[in-house]
XYZ file of C-alpha atoms in Angstrom:
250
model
C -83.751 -5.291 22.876
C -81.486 -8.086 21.608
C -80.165 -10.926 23.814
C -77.201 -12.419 22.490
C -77.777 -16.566 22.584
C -77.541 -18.890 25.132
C -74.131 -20.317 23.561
C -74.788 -22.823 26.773
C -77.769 -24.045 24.683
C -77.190 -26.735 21.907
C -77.831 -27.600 18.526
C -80.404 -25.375 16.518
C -81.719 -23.726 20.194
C -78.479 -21.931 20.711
C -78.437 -20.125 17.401
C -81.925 -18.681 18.185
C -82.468 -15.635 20.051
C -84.513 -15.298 22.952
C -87.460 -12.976 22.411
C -88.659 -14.120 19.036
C -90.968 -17.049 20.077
C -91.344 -16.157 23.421
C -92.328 -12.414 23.419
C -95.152 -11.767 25.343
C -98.418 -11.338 23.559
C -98.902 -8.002 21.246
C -95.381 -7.098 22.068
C -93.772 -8.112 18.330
C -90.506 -7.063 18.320
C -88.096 -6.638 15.382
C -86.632 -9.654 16.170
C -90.097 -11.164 15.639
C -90.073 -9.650 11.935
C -86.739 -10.715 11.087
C -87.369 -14.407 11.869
C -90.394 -14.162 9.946
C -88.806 -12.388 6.902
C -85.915 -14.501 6.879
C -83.496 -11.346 7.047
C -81.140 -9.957 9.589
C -82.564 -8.048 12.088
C -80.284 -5.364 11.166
C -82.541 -4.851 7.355
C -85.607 -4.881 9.550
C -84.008 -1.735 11.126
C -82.723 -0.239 7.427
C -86.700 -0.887 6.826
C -88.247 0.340 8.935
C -85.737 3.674 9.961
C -85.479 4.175 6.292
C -81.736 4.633 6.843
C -80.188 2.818 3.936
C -81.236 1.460 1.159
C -82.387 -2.518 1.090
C -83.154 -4.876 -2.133
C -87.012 -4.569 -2.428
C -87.499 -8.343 -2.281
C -86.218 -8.314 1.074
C -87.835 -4.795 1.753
C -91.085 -6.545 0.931
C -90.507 -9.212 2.699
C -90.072 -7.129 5.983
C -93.389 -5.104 5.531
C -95.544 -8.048 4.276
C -93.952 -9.419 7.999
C -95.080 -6.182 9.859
C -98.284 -6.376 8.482
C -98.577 -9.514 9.358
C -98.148 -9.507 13.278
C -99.040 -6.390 13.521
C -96.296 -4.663 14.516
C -96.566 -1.189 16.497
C -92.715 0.584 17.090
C -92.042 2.019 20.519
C -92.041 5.307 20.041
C -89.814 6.011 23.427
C -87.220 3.622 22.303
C -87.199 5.289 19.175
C -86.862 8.529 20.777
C -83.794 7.430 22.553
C -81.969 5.712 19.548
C -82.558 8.816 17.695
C -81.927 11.867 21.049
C -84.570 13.559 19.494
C -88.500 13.504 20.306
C -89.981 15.177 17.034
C -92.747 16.391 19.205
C -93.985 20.320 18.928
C -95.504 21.620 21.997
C -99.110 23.192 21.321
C -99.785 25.113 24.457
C -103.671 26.523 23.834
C -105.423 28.336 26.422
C -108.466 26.012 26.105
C -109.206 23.546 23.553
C -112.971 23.623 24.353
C -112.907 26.875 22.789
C -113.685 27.209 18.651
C -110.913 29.635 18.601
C -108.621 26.959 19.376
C -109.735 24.296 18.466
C -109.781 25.603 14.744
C -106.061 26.503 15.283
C -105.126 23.033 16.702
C -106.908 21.595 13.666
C -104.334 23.897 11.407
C -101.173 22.591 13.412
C -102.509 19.142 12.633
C -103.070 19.751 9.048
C -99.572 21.911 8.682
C -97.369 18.671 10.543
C -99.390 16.325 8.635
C -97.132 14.121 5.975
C -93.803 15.337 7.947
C -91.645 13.456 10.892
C -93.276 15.878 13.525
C -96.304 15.205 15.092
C -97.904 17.371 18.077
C -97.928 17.184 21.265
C -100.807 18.908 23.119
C -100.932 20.783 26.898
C -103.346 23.269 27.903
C -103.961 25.746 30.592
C -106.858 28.273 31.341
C -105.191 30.146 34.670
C -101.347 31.257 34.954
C -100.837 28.338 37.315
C -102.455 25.701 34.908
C -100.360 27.167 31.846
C -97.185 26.928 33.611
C -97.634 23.351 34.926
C -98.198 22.797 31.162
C -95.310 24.591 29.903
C -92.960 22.624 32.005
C -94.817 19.237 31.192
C -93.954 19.966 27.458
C -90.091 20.864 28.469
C -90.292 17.933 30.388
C -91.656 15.773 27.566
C -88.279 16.877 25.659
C -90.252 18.837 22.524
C -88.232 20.393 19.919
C -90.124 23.708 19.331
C -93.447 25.155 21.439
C -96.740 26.607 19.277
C -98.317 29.205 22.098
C -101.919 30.167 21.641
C -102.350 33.211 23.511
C -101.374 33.162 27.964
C -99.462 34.780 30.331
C -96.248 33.236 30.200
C -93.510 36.236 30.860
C -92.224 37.946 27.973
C -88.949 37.526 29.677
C -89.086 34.092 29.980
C -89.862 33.058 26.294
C -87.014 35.249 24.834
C -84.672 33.048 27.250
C -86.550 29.698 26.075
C -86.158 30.963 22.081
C -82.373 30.461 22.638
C -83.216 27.206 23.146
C -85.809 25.668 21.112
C -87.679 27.548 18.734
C -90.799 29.600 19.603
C -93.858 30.835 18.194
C -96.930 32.945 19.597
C -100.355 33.251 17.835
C -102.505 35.831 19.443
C -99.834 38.077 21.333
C -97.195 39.732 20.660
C -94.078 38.800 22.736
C -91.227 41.974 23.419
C -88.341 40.415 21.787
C -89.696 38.064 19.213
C -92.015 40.216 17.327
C -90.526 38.114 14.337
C -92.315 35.350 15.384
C -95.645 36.626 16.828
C -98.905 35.995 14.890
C -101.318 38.219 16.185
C -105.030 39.260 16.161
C -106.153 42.454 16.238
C -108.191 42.406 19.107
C -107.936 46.608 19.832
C -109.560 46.734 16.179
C -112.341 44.159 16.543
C -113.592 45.422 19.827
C -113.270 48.798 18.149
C -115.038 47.644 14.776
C -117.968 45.340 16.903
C -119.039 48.741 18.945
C -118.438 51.099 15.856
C -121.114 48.855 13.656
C -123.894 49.028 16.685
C -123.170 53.154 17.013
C -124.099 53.140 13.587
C -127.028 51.494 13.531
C -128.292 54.033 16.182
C -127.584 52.253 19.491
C -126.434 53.601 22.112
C -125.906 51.840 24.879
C -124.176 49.189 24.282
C -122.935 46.510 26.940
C -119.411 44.960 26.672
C -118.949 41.478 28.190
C -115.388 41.176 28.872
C -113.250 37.674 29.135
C -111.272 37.342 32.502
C -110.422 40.863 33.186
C -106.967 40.786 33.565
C -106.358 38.841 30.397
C -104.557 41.044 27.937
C -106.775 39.732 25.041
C -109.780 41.321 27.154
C -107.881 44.582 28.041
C -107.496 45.143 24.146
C -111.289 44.497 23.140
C -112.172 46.906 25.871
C -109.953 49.187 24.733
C -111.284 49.114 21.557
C -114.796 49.494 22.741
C -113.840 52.430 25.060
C -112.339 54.163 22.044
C -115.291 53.727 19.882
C -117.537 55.603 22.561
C -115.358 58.036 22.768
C -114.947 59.121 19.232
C -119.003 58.981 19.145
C -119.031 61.250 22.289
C -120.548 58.691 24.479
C -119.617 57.756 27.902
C -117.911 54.874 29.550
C -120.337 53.565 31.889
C -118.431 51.200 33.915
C -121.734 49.513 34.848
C -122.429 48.582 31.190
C -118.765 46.647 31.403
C -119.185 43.030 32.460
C -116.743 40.632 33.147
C -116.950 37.193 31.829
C -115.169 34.110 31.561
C -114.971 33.014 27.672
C -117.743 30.508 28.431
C -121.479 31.248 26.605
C -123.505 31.299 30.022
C -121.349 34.066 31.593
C -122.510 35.877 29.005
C -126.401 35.121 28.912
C -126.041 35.466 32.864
């Protein structure tokens, strides 16, 4: 923020802005840098916004000042100059899960060395992942990663128009074009095919929360394999879990 000065002020004190000796401490401001650089403090904002090009004495001079009081920019103001937040929304399901977490890692390492950076929100339940949903819309990000959840089909088509969208681990009616999925029919399928032959036969399925659609697919792979080996679907050997380890050694 730039004050104008004190024209009320005399001699050398009314040429210098407030702010740049009296900003409160670990709040450097560019006015700070300029008046240590000995440029205007509108080449402190060429510098640092990388807007137009400066003479690289006076470039270096601006950076050798940042460096040296350690300035940090304010990312909201920056956000406001600019109308823009450069923020992705990562919705996961659950970041304690290795699933997940490996995926985060890969939106990390795909933003990495760009002007985006991600902005993360999780929820397990419905409830949770819509509070999250909106926090991200709230938070004003330009595009939304979705890992998997319940969000309405209907709902993200209307978003799309919007902002970008894209779903990993479901396949959304509308945006096929921009689903990644997983297969989880097929492994559920391909896990009870391998124990059928190796001679077992029966074979308990623990199931994530039951009304999850990634845990409707697994058991409908499982079901399929026992019926293609002639077996039956003992509801009693179906167990519902939660995702977690100990629902499943429980």
């Amino acid at each position: 923020y730039y004050r104008p000065p004190d024209l009320t002020r005399k001699g050398k004190q009314a040429m210098k802005p407030r702010g740049i000796a009296g900003s409160p401490p670990g709040q450097v401001t560019i006015l700070d840098i300029a008046a240590r650089a000995g440029v205007s403090v509108s080449t402190v904002s060429r510098v640092l916004n990388k807007t137009v090009p400066v003479a690289r004495s006076k470039r270096e001079a601006v950076l050798g000042a940042v460096e040296v009081l350690g300035y940090r920019p304010n990312v909201v103001a920056q956000e406001l100059a600019r109308g823009r937040s450069l923020a992705v929304g990562v919705l996961p399901q659950g970041i304690w899960n290795p699933f997940y977490s490996r995926l985060l890692k890969g939106v990390e390492q795909g933003l990495r060395g760009t002007a985006f950076h991600p902005m993360y929100a999780s929820g397990e339940q419905p409830v949770e992942e819509a509070q999250a949903f909106e926090m991200l819309l709230a938070n004003r990000v330009e595009a939304i990663i979705l890992m998997g959840g319940s969000t309405p089909d209907d709902k993200l088509v209307t978003l799309s128009q919007r902002i970008p969208i894209l779903a990993i681990g479901r396949n959304v009616a509308g945006l096929e074009h921009r689903c990644v999925r997983v297969e989880n029919a097929e492994g559920g399928y391909s896990a009870t095919r391998h124990l059928i032959d190796l001679g077992h036969r029966r074979i308990v399925h623990i199931t994530g929360l039951s009304w999850h659609a990634d845990s409707i697919a697994r058991r409908q792979g499982y079901e399929r394999a026992l019926t293609e080996a002639g077996l039956p679907i003992d509801p009693a050997m179906i167990i519902e879990g939660d995702w977690e380890e100990q629902s499943g050694l429980t």
